[in-house]
Amino acid sequence: MRHSASVIAILLAFVGSAHAQSSFDCVIDPSETLKLGSPITGILAEVLVKRGDIVKRGQPVAVLESSVEAATVRLNQARADSTARIDAQTERLKLAQARLDRNAQLFERKIVSQDKYEELRAEARVAEQDLLREKQEQQLARLELERSDSILKQRTILATIDGVVSEKKLSAGEFISQEGYVMTLARLDPLNVEVYLPVAYFNQIRVGMVANISPAAPITETYPATVTVVDRVFDPASGTFGVRLSLPNPDNQLPGGQRCKVAFPLETAQGR
């Protein structure tokens, strides 16, 4: 009986060594970090967020001074909405057409001369063309409104990703150039886990493999992450290759920029 127990213990030790959870040092980083700038230069009128704030894609985060652009939009809006010139020209066309219709019968009865009748026809055609021109002018006014509205919208800086404000670079009243930026945004969902493994494990790591991530203290939980990148170029100096994992982080509970341990379900590497 004692002999059987010893055999079982040896077998379990063998299996455990052949399929051990190999653990390696890693780093948890934001999956994306970007410096948020502006397509145009100007003075910042207001910065709507501060460092540490969570932002959503499309959310306004800063506004440039835009009083002139706003006034231009209001002016173009009034021009685009106005129908006074079209209404006036419509009435002129109705009057010219009515005069032409009345004189058409007189012309047939030889009471009105051909020159007079041709003059009335010309007046009606001119009135029709004037009405068409006014309609085209209003269409151009609408296009100019769209253009000025687009220029105004450019003066509102929007968040381009879901994330957190990791740095606030400029404040209200400061000038932003095309080379500068207002703030830095970091995407925390998902997080990237970066790890370097000995080349002996290269054939065992596959995209889609799941590993366990243990962040450094004070976090005590373990989280599953999925391999998304396996470098195809080794680092000959260290004899390692890079692996990236994607770590879901709903509600941004885990911070980026921390050390961790990653455990892969690997067989014992040969030549370690």
PDB file of C-alpha atoms in Angstrom:
ATOM      1  CA  MET A   1       0.000   0.000   0.000  1.00  0.00           C
ATOM      2  CA  ARG A   2       2.826   2.302   0.910  1.00  0.00           C
ATOM      3  CA  HIS A   3       4.562   1.384  -2.375  1.00  0.00           C
ATOM      4  CA  SER A   4       1.452   2.339  -4.431  1.00  0.00           C
ATOM      5  CA  ALA A   5       1.204   5.723  -2.732  1.00  0.00           C
ATOM      6  CA  SER A   6       4.848   6.425  -3.562  1.00  0.00           C
ATOM      7  CA  VAL A   7       4.293   5.591  -7.258  1.00  0.00           C
ATOM      8  CA  ILE A   8       1.274   7.878  -7.447  1.00  0.00           C
ATOM      9  CA  ALA A   9       3.246  10.704  -5.841  1.00  0.00           C
ATOM     10  CA  ILE A  10       6.054  10.279  -8.389  1.00  0.00           C
ATOM     11  CA  LEU A  11       3.608  10.306 -11.314  1.00  0.00           C
ATOM     12  CA  LEU A  12       1.904  13.464 -10.039  1.00  0.00           C
ATOM     13  CA  ALA A  13       5.268  15.170  -9.635  1.00  0.00           C
ATOM     14  CA  PHE A  14       6.186  14.209 -13.203  1.00  0.00           C
ATOM     15  CA  VAL A  15       2.936  15.562 -14.646  1.00  0.00           C
ATOM     16  CA  GLY A  16       3.243  18.746 -12.617  1.00  0.00           C
ATOM     17  CA  SER A  17       6.780  19.355 -13.853  1.00  0.00           C
ATOM     18  CA  ALA A  18       5.837  18.670 -17.480  1.00  0.00           C
ATOM     19  CA  HIS A  19       2.887  21.112 -17.471  1.00  0.00           C
ATOM     20  CA  ALA A  20       3.968  23.695 -14.895  1.00  0.00           C
ATOM     21  CA  GLN A  21       2.569  27.213 -14.680  1.00  0.00           C
ATOM     22  CA  SER A  22       5.739  29.056 -15.705  1.00  0.00           C
ATOM     23  CA  SER A  23       5.759  32.584 -14.218  1.00  0.00           C
ATOM     24  CA  PHE A  24       7.617  35.597 -15.641  1.00  0.00           C
ATOM     25  CA  ASP A  25       7.985  39.271 -14.809  1.00  0.00           C
ATOM     26  CA  CYS A  26       5.793  41.591 -16.898  1.00  0.00           C
ATOM     27  CA  VAL A  27       4.564  45.179 -17.143  1.00  0.00           C
ATOM     28  CA  ILE A  28       0.967  46.405 -17.483  1.00  0.00           C
ATOM     29  CA  ASP A  29       0.634  49.459 -19.740  1.00  0.00           C
ATOM     30  CA  PRO A  30      -2.215  51.423 -21.314  1.00  0.00           C
ATOM     31  CA  SER A  31      -3.172  49.909 -24.661  1.00  0.00           C
ATOM     32  CA  GLU A  32      -2.929  53.357 -26.257  1.00  0.00           C
ATOM     33  CA  THR A  33      -1.433  56.690 -25.221  1.00  0.00           C
ATOM     34  CA  LEU A  34      -1.826  59.827 -27.311  1.00  0.00           C
ATOM     35  CA  LYS A  35      -1.130  63.531 -27.070  1.00  0.00           C
ATOM     36  CA  LEU A  36      -4.334  65.399 -27.946  1.00  0.00           C
ATOM     37  CA  GLY A  37      -3.715  68.487 -30.052  1.00  0.00           C
ATOM     38  CA  SER A  38      -5.739  70.847 -32.237  1.00  0.00           C
ATOM     39  CA  PRO A  39      -6.047  71.103 -36.041  1.00  0.00           C
ATOM     40  CA  ILE A  40      -5.875  74.896 -35.704  1.00  0.00           C
ATOM     41  CA  THR A  41      -3.913  77.320 -33.568  1.00  0.00           C
ATOM     42  CA  GLY A  42      -5.411  79.729 -31.070  1.00  0.00           C
ATOM     43  CA  ILE A  43      -5.966  80.737 -27.476  1.00  0.00           C
ATOM     44  CA  LEU A  44      -7.633  78.218 -25.202  1.00  0.00           C
ATOM     45  CA  ALA A  45     -10.862  79.636 -23.792  1.00  0.00           C
ATOM     46  CA  GLU A  46     -11.571  76.674 -21.529  1.00  0.00           C
ATOM     47  CA  VAL A  47     -10.206  73.250 -20.622  1.00  0.00           C
ATOM     48  CA  LEU A  48     -13.153  71.103 -19.556  1.00  0.00           C
ATOM     49  CA  VAL A  49     -11.333  68.210 -17.862  1.00  0.00           C
ATOM     50  CA  LYS A  50      -8.490  67.712 -15.394  1.00  0.00           C
ATOM     51  CA  ARG A  51      -5.868  65.059 -14.804  1.00  0.00           C
ATOM     52  CA  GLY A  52      -7.426  61.787 -13.708  1.00  0.00           C
ATOM     53  CA  ASP A  53     -10.798  62.407 -15.350  1.00  0.00           C
ATOM     54  CA  ILE A  54     -12.326  59.582 -17.380  1.00  0.00           C
ATOM     55  CA  VAL A  55     -13.409  60.670 -20.867  1.00  0.00           C
ATOM     56  CA  LYS A  56     -15.417  59.119 -23.671  1.00  0.00           C
ATOM     57  CA  ARG A  57     -14.655  59.287 -27.380  1.00  0.00           C
ATOM     58  CA  GLY A  58     -16.299  62.381 -28.912  1.00  0.00           C
ATOM     59  CA  GLN A  59     -16.538  64.185 -25.570  1.00  0.00           C
ATOM     60  CA  PRO A  60     -15.539  67.907 -25.657  1.00  0.00           C
ATOM     61  CA  VAL A  61     -12.421  68.356 -23.522  1.00  0.00           C
ATOM     62  CA  ALA A  62     -11.269  71.873 -24.480  1.00  0.00           C
ATOM     63  CA  VAL A  63     -12.504  74.933 -26.387  1.00  0.00           C
ATOM     64  CA  LEU A  64     -10.513  77.581 -28.241  1.00  0.00           C
ATOM     65  CA  GLU A  65     -11.594  81.231 -28.234  1.00  0.00           C
ATOM     66  CA  SER A  66     -14.205  81.415 -31.016  1.00  0.00           C
ATOM     67  CA  SER A  67     -16.258  84.624 -30.743  1.00  0.00           C
ATOM     68  CA  VAL A  68     -15.490  85.685 -34.322  1.00  0.00           C
ATOM     69  CA  GLU A  69     -16.299  82.259 -35.747  1.00  0.00           C
ATOM     70  CA  ALA A  70     -19.545  82.083 -33.755  1.00  0.00           C
ATOM     71  CA  ALA A  71     -20.596  85.499 -35.078  1.00  0.00           C
ATOM     72  CA  THR A  72     -19.852  84.356 -38.641  1.00  0.00           C
ATOM     73  CA  VAL A  73     -22.079  81.318 -38.145  1.00  0.00           C
ATOM     74  CA  ARG A  74     -24.939  83.503 -36.889  1.00  0.00           C
ATOM     75  CA  LEU A  75     -24.578  85.833 -39.882  1.00  0.00           C
ATOM     76  CA  ASN A  76     -24.523  82.969 -42.378  1.00  0.00           C
ATOM     77  CA  GLN A  77     -27.459  81.336 -40.611  1.00  0.00           C
ATOM     78  CA  ALA A  78     -29.525  84.495 -41.082  1.00  0.00           C
ATOM     79  CA  ARG A  79     -28.605  84.655 -44.771  1.00  0.00           C
ATOM     80  CA  ALA A  80     -29.410  80.988 -45.327  1.00  0.00           C
ATOM     81  CA  ASP A  81     -32.776  81.257 -43.566  1.00  0.00           C
ATOM     82  CA  SER A  82     -33.888  84.440 -45.306  1.00  0.00           C
ATOM     83  CA  THR A  83     -36.356  83.999 -48.193  1.00  0.00           C
ATOM     84  CA  ALA A  84     -37.127  87.706 -48.681  1.00  0.00           C
ATOM     85  CA  ARG A  85     -35.252  88.080 -51.973  1.00  0.00           C
ATOM     86  CA  ILE A  86     -36.705  84.837 -53.348  1.00  0.00           C
ATOM     87  CA  ASP A  87     -40.228  85.898 -52.334  1.00  0.00           C
ATOM     88  CA  ALA A  88     -39.797  89.316 -53.957  1.00  0.00           C
ATOM     89  CA  GLN A  89     -38.448  87.831 -57.176  1.00  0.00           C
ATOM     90  CA  THR A  90     -41.268  85.273 -57.242  1.00  0.00           C
ATOM     91  CA  GLU A  91     -43.795  88.124 -57.181  1.00  0.00           C
ATOM     92  CA  ARG A  92     -41.941  89.937 -59.970  1.00  0.00           C
ATOM     93  CA  LEU A  93     -42.075  86.786 -62.085  1.00  0.00           C
ATOM     94  CA  LYS A  94     -45.827  86.383 -61.435  1.00  0.00           C
ATOM     95  CA  LEU A  95     -46.408  89.997 -62.471  1.00  0.00           C
ATOM     96  CA  ALA A  96     -44.299  89.683 -65.620  1.00  0.00           C
ATOM     97  CA  GLN A  97     -46.029  86.434 -66.590  1.00  0.00           C
ATOM     98  CA  ALA A  98     -49.474  87.945 -65.998  1.00  0.00           C
ATOM     99  CA  ARG A  99     -48.643  90.928 -68.213  1.00  0.00           C
ATOM    100  CA  LEU A 100     -47.357  88.597 -70.894  1.00  0.00           C
ATOM    101  CA  ASP A 101     -50.527  86.458 -70.775  1.00  0.00           C
ATOM    102  CA  ARG A 102     -52.795  89.488 -71.042  1.00  0.00           C
ATOM    103  CA  ASN A 103     -50.927  90.903 -74.001  1.00  0.00           C
ATOM    104  CA  ALA A 104     -50.704  87.549 -75.791  1.00  0.00           C
ATOM    105  CA  GLN A 105     -54.387  87.808 -76.799  1.00  0.00           C
ATOM    106  CA  LEU A 106     -53.968  91.433 -77.806  1.00  0.00           C
ATOM    107  CA  PHE A 107     -50.988  90.459 -79.911  1.00  0.00           C
ATOM    108  CA  GLU A 108     -53.029  87.784 -81.698  1.00  0.00           C
ATOM    109  CA  ARG A 109     -55.680  90.422 -82.467  1.00  0.00           C
ATOM    110  CA  LYS A 110     -52.981  92.751 -83.768  1.00  0.00           C
ATOM    111  CA  ILE A 111     -53.716  95.311 -81.049  1.00  0.00           C
ATOM    112  CA  VAL A 112     -50.206  95.043 -79.525  1.00  0.00           C
ATOM    113  CA  SER A 113     -47.150  95.300 -81.742  1.00  0.00           C
ATOM    114  CA  GLN A 114     -44.717  92.464 -82.076  1.00  0.00           C
ATOM    115  CA  ASP A 115     -41.935  94.589 -80.575  1.00  0.00           C
ATOM    116  CA  LYS A 116     -44.021  95.260 -77.465  1.00  0.00           C
ATOM    117  CA  TYR A 117     -44.928  91.582 -77.154  1.00  0.00           C
ATOM    118  CA  GLU A 118     -41.292  90.487 -77.523  1.00  0.00           C
ATOM    119  CA  GLU A 119     -40.334  93.021 -74.886  1.00  0.00           C
ATOM    120  CA  LEU A 120     -42.846  91.507 -72.448  1.00  0.00           C
ATOM    121  CA  ARG A 121     -41.592  88.012 -73.229  1.00  0.00           C
ATOM    122  CA  ALA A 122     -38.033  89.147 -72.519  1.00  0.00           C
ATOM    123  CA  GLU A 123     -39.103  90.684 -69.209  1.00  0.00           C
ATOM    124  CA  ALA A 124     -40.706  87.404 -68.154  1.00  0.00           C
ATOM    125  CA  ARG A 125     -37.594  85.414 -69.081  1.00  0.00           C
ATOM    126  CA  VAL A 126     -35.372  87.847 -67.191  1.00  0.00           C
ATOM    127  CA  ALA A 127     -37.630  87.617 -64.129  1.00  0.00           C
ATOM    128  CA  GLU A 128     -37.453  83.822 -64.303  1.00  0.00           C
ATOM    129  CA  GLN A 129     -33.660  83.891 -64.496  1.00  0.00           C
ATOM    130  CA  ASP A 130     -33.502  86.370 -61.611  1.00  0.00           C
ATOM    131  CA  LEU A 131     -35.578  83.998 -59.478  1.00  0.00           C
ATOM    132  CA  LEU A 132     -33.262  81.111 -60.365  1.00  0.00           C
ATOM    133  CA  ARG A 133     -30.255  83.246 -59.441  1.00  0.00           C
ATOM    134  CA  GLU A 134     -31.757  84.103 -56.053  1.00  0.00           C
ATOM    135  CA  LYS A 135     -32.379  80.409 -55.334  1.00  0.00           C
ATOM    136  CA  GLN A 136     -28.781  79.637 -56.249  1.00  0.00           C
ATOM    137  CA  GLU A 137     -27.603  82.446 -53.978  1.00  0.00           C
ATOM    138  CA  GLN A 138     -29.540  80.942 -51.101  1.00  0.00           C
ATOM    139  CA  GLN A 139     -28.004  77.521 -51.792  1.00  0.00           C
ATOM    140  CA  LEU A 140     -24.555  79.133 -51.722  1.00  0.00           C
ATOM    141  CA  ALA A 141     -25.498  80.788 -48.420  1.00  0.00           C
ATOM    142  CA  ARG A 142     -26.375  77.375 -46.988  1.00  0.00           C
ATOM    143  CA  LEU A 143     -23.040  75.959 -48.151  1.00  0.00           C
ATOM    144  CA  GLU A 144     -21.239  78.931 -46.600  1.00  0.00           C
ATOM    145  CA  LEU A 145     -23.137  78.233 -43.368  1.00  0.00           C
ATOM    146  CA  GLU A 146     -21.909  74.616 -43.405  1.00  0.00           C
ATOM    147  CA  ARG A 147     -18.362  75.818 -44.002  1.00  0.00           C
ATOM    148  CA  SER A 148     -18.408  78.372 -41.183  1.00  0.00           C
ATOM    149  CA  ASP A 149     -20.060  75.858 -38.845  1.00  0.00           C
ATOM    150  CA  SER A 150     -17.276  73.351 -39.597  1.00  0.00           C
ATOM    151  CA  ILE A 151     -14.674  76.011 -38.809  1.00  0.00           C
ATOM    152  CA  LEU A 152     -16.427  76.754 -35.518  1.00  0.00           C
ATOM    153  CA  LYS A 153     -16.581  73.060 -34.591  1.00  0.00           C
ATOM    154  CA  GLN A 154     -12.830  72.751 -35.187  1.00  0.00           C
ATOM    155  CA  ARG A 155     -12.357  75.086 -32.239  1.00  0.00           C
ATOM    156  CA  THR A 156     -13.807  72.469 -29.900  1.00  0.00           C
ATOM    157  CA  ILE A 157     -11.288  69.730 -29.121  1.00  0.00           C
ATOM    158  CA  LEU A 158     -12.837  66.283 -28.706  1.00  0.00           C
ATOM    159  CA  ALA A 159     -11.492  63.164 -27.032  1.00  0.00           C
ATOM    160  CA  THR A 160     -10.545  60.658 -29.728  1.00  0.00           C
ATOM    161  CA  ILE A 161     -10.561  57.567 -27.469  1.00  0.00           C
ATOM    162  CA  ASP A 162     -12.239  56.241 -24.349  1.00  0.00           C
ATOM    163  CA  GLY A 163      -9.694  56.648 -21.592  1.00  0.00           C
ATOM    164  CA  VAL A 164      -8.317  58.732 -18.769  1.00  0.00           C
ATOM    165  CA  VAL A 165      -6.538  62.097 -18.755  1.00  0.00           C
ATOM    166  CA  SER A 166      -3.007  61.196 -17.682  1.00  0.00           C
ATOM    167  CA  GLU A 167      -1.544  64.684 -18.218  1.00  0.00           C
ATOM    168  CA  LYS A 168      -2.982  68.177 -18.568  1.00  0.00           C
ATOM    169  CA  LYS A 169      -0.444  70.213 -20.538  1.00  0.00           C
ATOM    170  CA  LEU A 170      -2.191  73.565 -21.152  1.00  0.00           C
ATOM    171  CA  SER A 171      -4.755  75.698 -19.330  1.00  0.00           C
ATOM    172  CA  ALA A 172      -7.260  78.386 -20.334  1.00  0.00           C
ATOM    173  CA  GLY A 173      -5.577  81.494 -21.734  1.00  0.00           C
ATOM    174  CA  GLU A 174      -2.562  79.661 -23.128  1.00  0.00           C
ATOM    175  CA  PHE A 175      -1.728  79.432 -26.817  1.00  0.00           C
ATOM    176  CA  ILE A 176      -1.816  76.081 -28.594  1.00  0.00           C
ATOM    177  CA  SER A 177       0.255  75.604 -31.736  1.00  0.00           C
ATOM    178  CA  GLN A 178      -0.155  72.883 -34.338  1.00  0.00           C
ATOM    179  CA  GLU A 179       2.921  71.160 -32.893  1.00  0.00           C
ATOM    180  CA  GLY A 180       1.682  71.415 -29.301  1.00  0.00           C
ATOM    181  CA  TYR A 181      -0.902  69.450 -27.368  1.00  0.00           C
ATOM    182  CA  VAL A 182      -3.456  70.165 -24.658  1.00  0.00           C
ATOM    183  CA  MET A 183      -3.394  66.882 -22.767  1.00  0.00           C
ATOM    184  CA  THR A 184      -2.391  63.226 -22.862  1.00  0.00           C
ATOM    185  CA  LEU A 185      -5.040  60.504 -22.940  1.00  0.00           C
ATOM    186  CA  ALA A 186      -4.467  56.860 -22.015  1.00  0.00           C
ATOM    187  CA  ARG A 187      -6.760  53.968 -22.953  1.00  0.00           C
ATOM    188  CA  LEU A 188      -7.086  51.591 -19.989  1.00  0.00           C
ATOM    189  CA  ASP A 189      -9.596  49.125 -21.415  1.00  0.00           C
ATOM    190  CA  PRO A 190      -8.080  46.900 -22.492  1.00  0.00           C
ATOM    191  CA  LEU A 191      -4.615  47.077 -20.954  1.00  0.00           C
ATOM    192  CA  ASN A 192      -1.489  45.731 -22.651  1.00  0.00           C
ATOM    193  CA  VAL A 193       0.716  43.270 -20.782  1.00  0.00           C
ATOM    194  CA  GLU A 194       4.298  43.184 -22.079  1.00  0.00           C
ATOM    195  CA  VAL A 195       6.603  40.274 -21.235  1.00  0.00           C
ATOM    196  CA  TYR A 196       9.883  38.861 -22.555  1.00  0.00           C
ATOM    197  CA  LEU A 197      10.294  35.080 -22.543  1.00  0.00           C
ATOM    198  CA  PRO A 198      13.342  32.839 -23.121  1.00  0.00           C
ATOM    199  CA  VAL A 199      13.535  31.700 -26.739  1.00  0.00           C
ATOM    200  CA  ALA A 200      13.217  28.090 -25.532  1.00  0.00           C
ATOM    201  CA  TYR A 201       9.483  28.753 -25.065  1.00  0.00           C
ATOM    202  CA  PHE A 202       8.939  30.214 -28.526  1.00  0.00           C
ATOM    203  CA  ASN A 203       7.198  27.161 -30.003  1.00  0.00           C
ATOM    204  CA  GLN A 204       4.765  26.996 -27.078  1.00  0.00           C
ATOM    205  CA  ILE A 205       3.389  30.545 -27.239  1.00  0.00           C
ATOM    206  CA  ARG A 206       0.485  31.098 -29.609  1.00  0.00           C
ATOM    207  CA  VAL A 207      -1.804  34.027 -30.352  1.00  0.00           C
ATOM    208  CA  GLY A 208      -5.074  33.380 -28.527  1.00  0.00           C
ATOM    209  CA  MET A 209      -3.427  31.559 -25.609  1.00  0.00           C
ATOM    210  CA  VAL A 210      -4.781  32.577 -22.192  1.00  0.00           C
ATOM    211  CA  ALA A 211      -2.433  33.327 -19.293  1.00  0.00           C
ATOM    212  CA  ASN A 212      -2.962  34.519 -15.712  1.00  0.00           C
ATOM    213  CA  ILE A 213      -1.840  38.017 -14.729  1.00  0.00           C
ATOM    214  CA  SER A 214      -0.989  38.851 -11.119  1.00  0.00           C
ATOM    215  CA  PRO A 215      -0.470  42.607 -10.647  1.00  0.00           C
ATOM    216  CA  ALA A 216       1.945  43.824  -8.008  1.00  0.00           C
ATOM    217  CA  ALA A 217       0.756  44.796  -4.510  1.00  0.00           C
ATOM    218  CA  PRO A 218      -1.559  46.126  -3.274  1.00  0.00           C
ATOM    219  CA  ILE A 219      -3.663  44.261  -5.875  1.00  0.00           C
ATOM    220  CA  THR A 220      -4.071  40.636  -4.867  1.00  0.00           C
ATOM    221  CA  GLU A 221      -6.421  39.236  -7.530  1.00  0.00           C
ATOM    222  CA  THR A 222      -5.377  37.302 -10.639  1.00  0.00           C
ATOM    223  CA  TYR A 223      -6.817  38.165 -14.053  1.00  0.00           C
ATOM    224  CA  PRO A 224      -6.939  36.261 -17.369  1.00  0.00           C
ATOM    225  CA  ALA A 225      -5.325  37.865 -20.414  1.00  0.00           C
ATOM    226  CA  THR A 226      -5.085  36.734 -24.044  1.00  0.00           C
ATOM    227  CA  VAL A 227      -1.921  36.671 -26.163  1.00  0.00           C
ATOM    228  CA  THR A 228      -2.301  39.077 -29.106  1.00  0.00           C
ATOM    229  CA  VAL A 229       1.281  39.483 -30.361  1.00  0.00           C
ATOM    230  CA  VAL A 230       4.235  37.097 -30.496  1.00  0.00           C
ATOM    231  CA  ASP A 231       7.386  38.762 -31.811  1.00  0.00           C
ATOM    232  CA  ARG A 232       8.973  36.965 -34.749  1.00  0.00           C
ATOM    233  CA  VAL A 233      12.382  38.541 -34.125  1.00  0.00           C
ATOM    234  CA  PHE A 234      14.511  37.422 -31.165  1.00  0.00           C
ATOM    235  CA  ASP A 235      16.758  39.642 -29.059  1.00  0.00           C
ATOM    236  CA  PRO A 236      20.130  37.876 -29.436  1.00  0.00           C
ATOM    237  CA  ALA A 237      21.722  39.780 -26.557  1.00  0.00           C
ATOM    238  CA  SER A 238      19.245  38.507 -23.950  1.00  0.00           C
ATOM    239  CA  GLY A 239      18.051  35.366 -25.728  1.00  0.00           C
ATOM    240  CA  THR A 240      14.412  36.425 -25.367  1.00  0.00           C
ATOM    241  CA  PHE A 241      11.410  37.348 -27.505  1.00  0.00           C
ATOM    242  CA  GLY A 242       8.558  39.713 -26.784  1.00  0.00           C
ATOM    243  CA  VAL A 243       4.939  38.772 -26.129  1.00  0.00           C
ATOM    244  CA  ARG A 244       1.956  41.087 -25.727  1.00  0.00           C
ATOM    245  CA  LEU A 245      -1.284  40.120 -24.009  1.00  0.00           C
ATOM    246  CA  SER A 246      -4.601  41.949 -23.889  1.00  0.00           C
ATOM    247  CA  LEU A 247      -6.070  42.337 -20.401  1.00  0.00           C
ATOM    248  CA  PRO A 248      -9.761  43.363 -20.245  1.00  0.00           C
ATOM    249  CA  ASN A 249     -10.266  46.199 -17.784  1.00  0.00           C
ATOM    250  CA  PRO A 250     -13.962  47.151 -17.597  1.00  0.00           C
ATOM    251  CA  ASP A 251     -14.671  50.346 -15.642  1.00  0.00           C
ATOM    252  CA  ASN A 252     -10.906  51.065 -15.611  1.00  0.00           C
ATOM    253  CA  GLN A 253     -10.481  49.240 -12.296  1.00  0.00           C
ATOM    254  CA  LEU A 254      -6.826  48.327 -12.889  1.00  0.00           C
ATOM    255  CA  PRO A 255      -4.245  51.114 -13.273  1.00  0.00           C
ATOM    256  CA  GLY A 256      -1.670  51.097 -16.025  1.00  0.00           C
ATOM    257  CA  GLY A 257       2.069  51.407 -15.554  1.00  0.00           C
ATOM    258  CA  GLN A 258       2.546  48.687 -12.949  1.00  0.00           C
ATOM    259  CA  ARG A 259       4.640  45.538 -12.663  1.00  0.00           C
ATOM    260  CA  CYS A 260       3.122  42.092 -12.665  1.00  0.00           C
ATOM    261  CA  LYS A 261       3.691  38.361 -12.973  1.00  0.00           C
ATOM    262  CA  VAL A 262       2.323  36.348 -15.884  1.00  0.00           C
ATOM    263  CA  ALA A 263       1.822  32.581 -15.642  1.00  0.00           C
ATOM    264  CA  PHE A 264       1.631  30.541 -18.852  1.00  0.00           C
ATOM    265  CA  PRO A 265       0.553  26.883 -18.998  1.00  0.00           C
ATOM    266  CA  LEU A 266       3.866  25.752 -20.488  1.00  0.00           C
ATOM    267  CA  GLU A 267       5.786  22.506 -20.664  1.00  0.00           C
ATOM    268  CA  THR A 268       9.236  22.508 -19.134  1.00  0.00           C
ATOM    269  CA  ALA A 269      11.573  24.216 -21.612  1.00  0.00           C
ATOM    270  CA  GLN A 270      14.502  22.253 -22.968  1.00  0.00           C
ATOM    271  CA  GLY A 271      17.976  23.683 -22.585  1.00  0.00           C
ATOM    272  CA  ARG A 272      17.041  26.144 -19.821  1.00  0.00           C
TER     273      ARG A 272
END
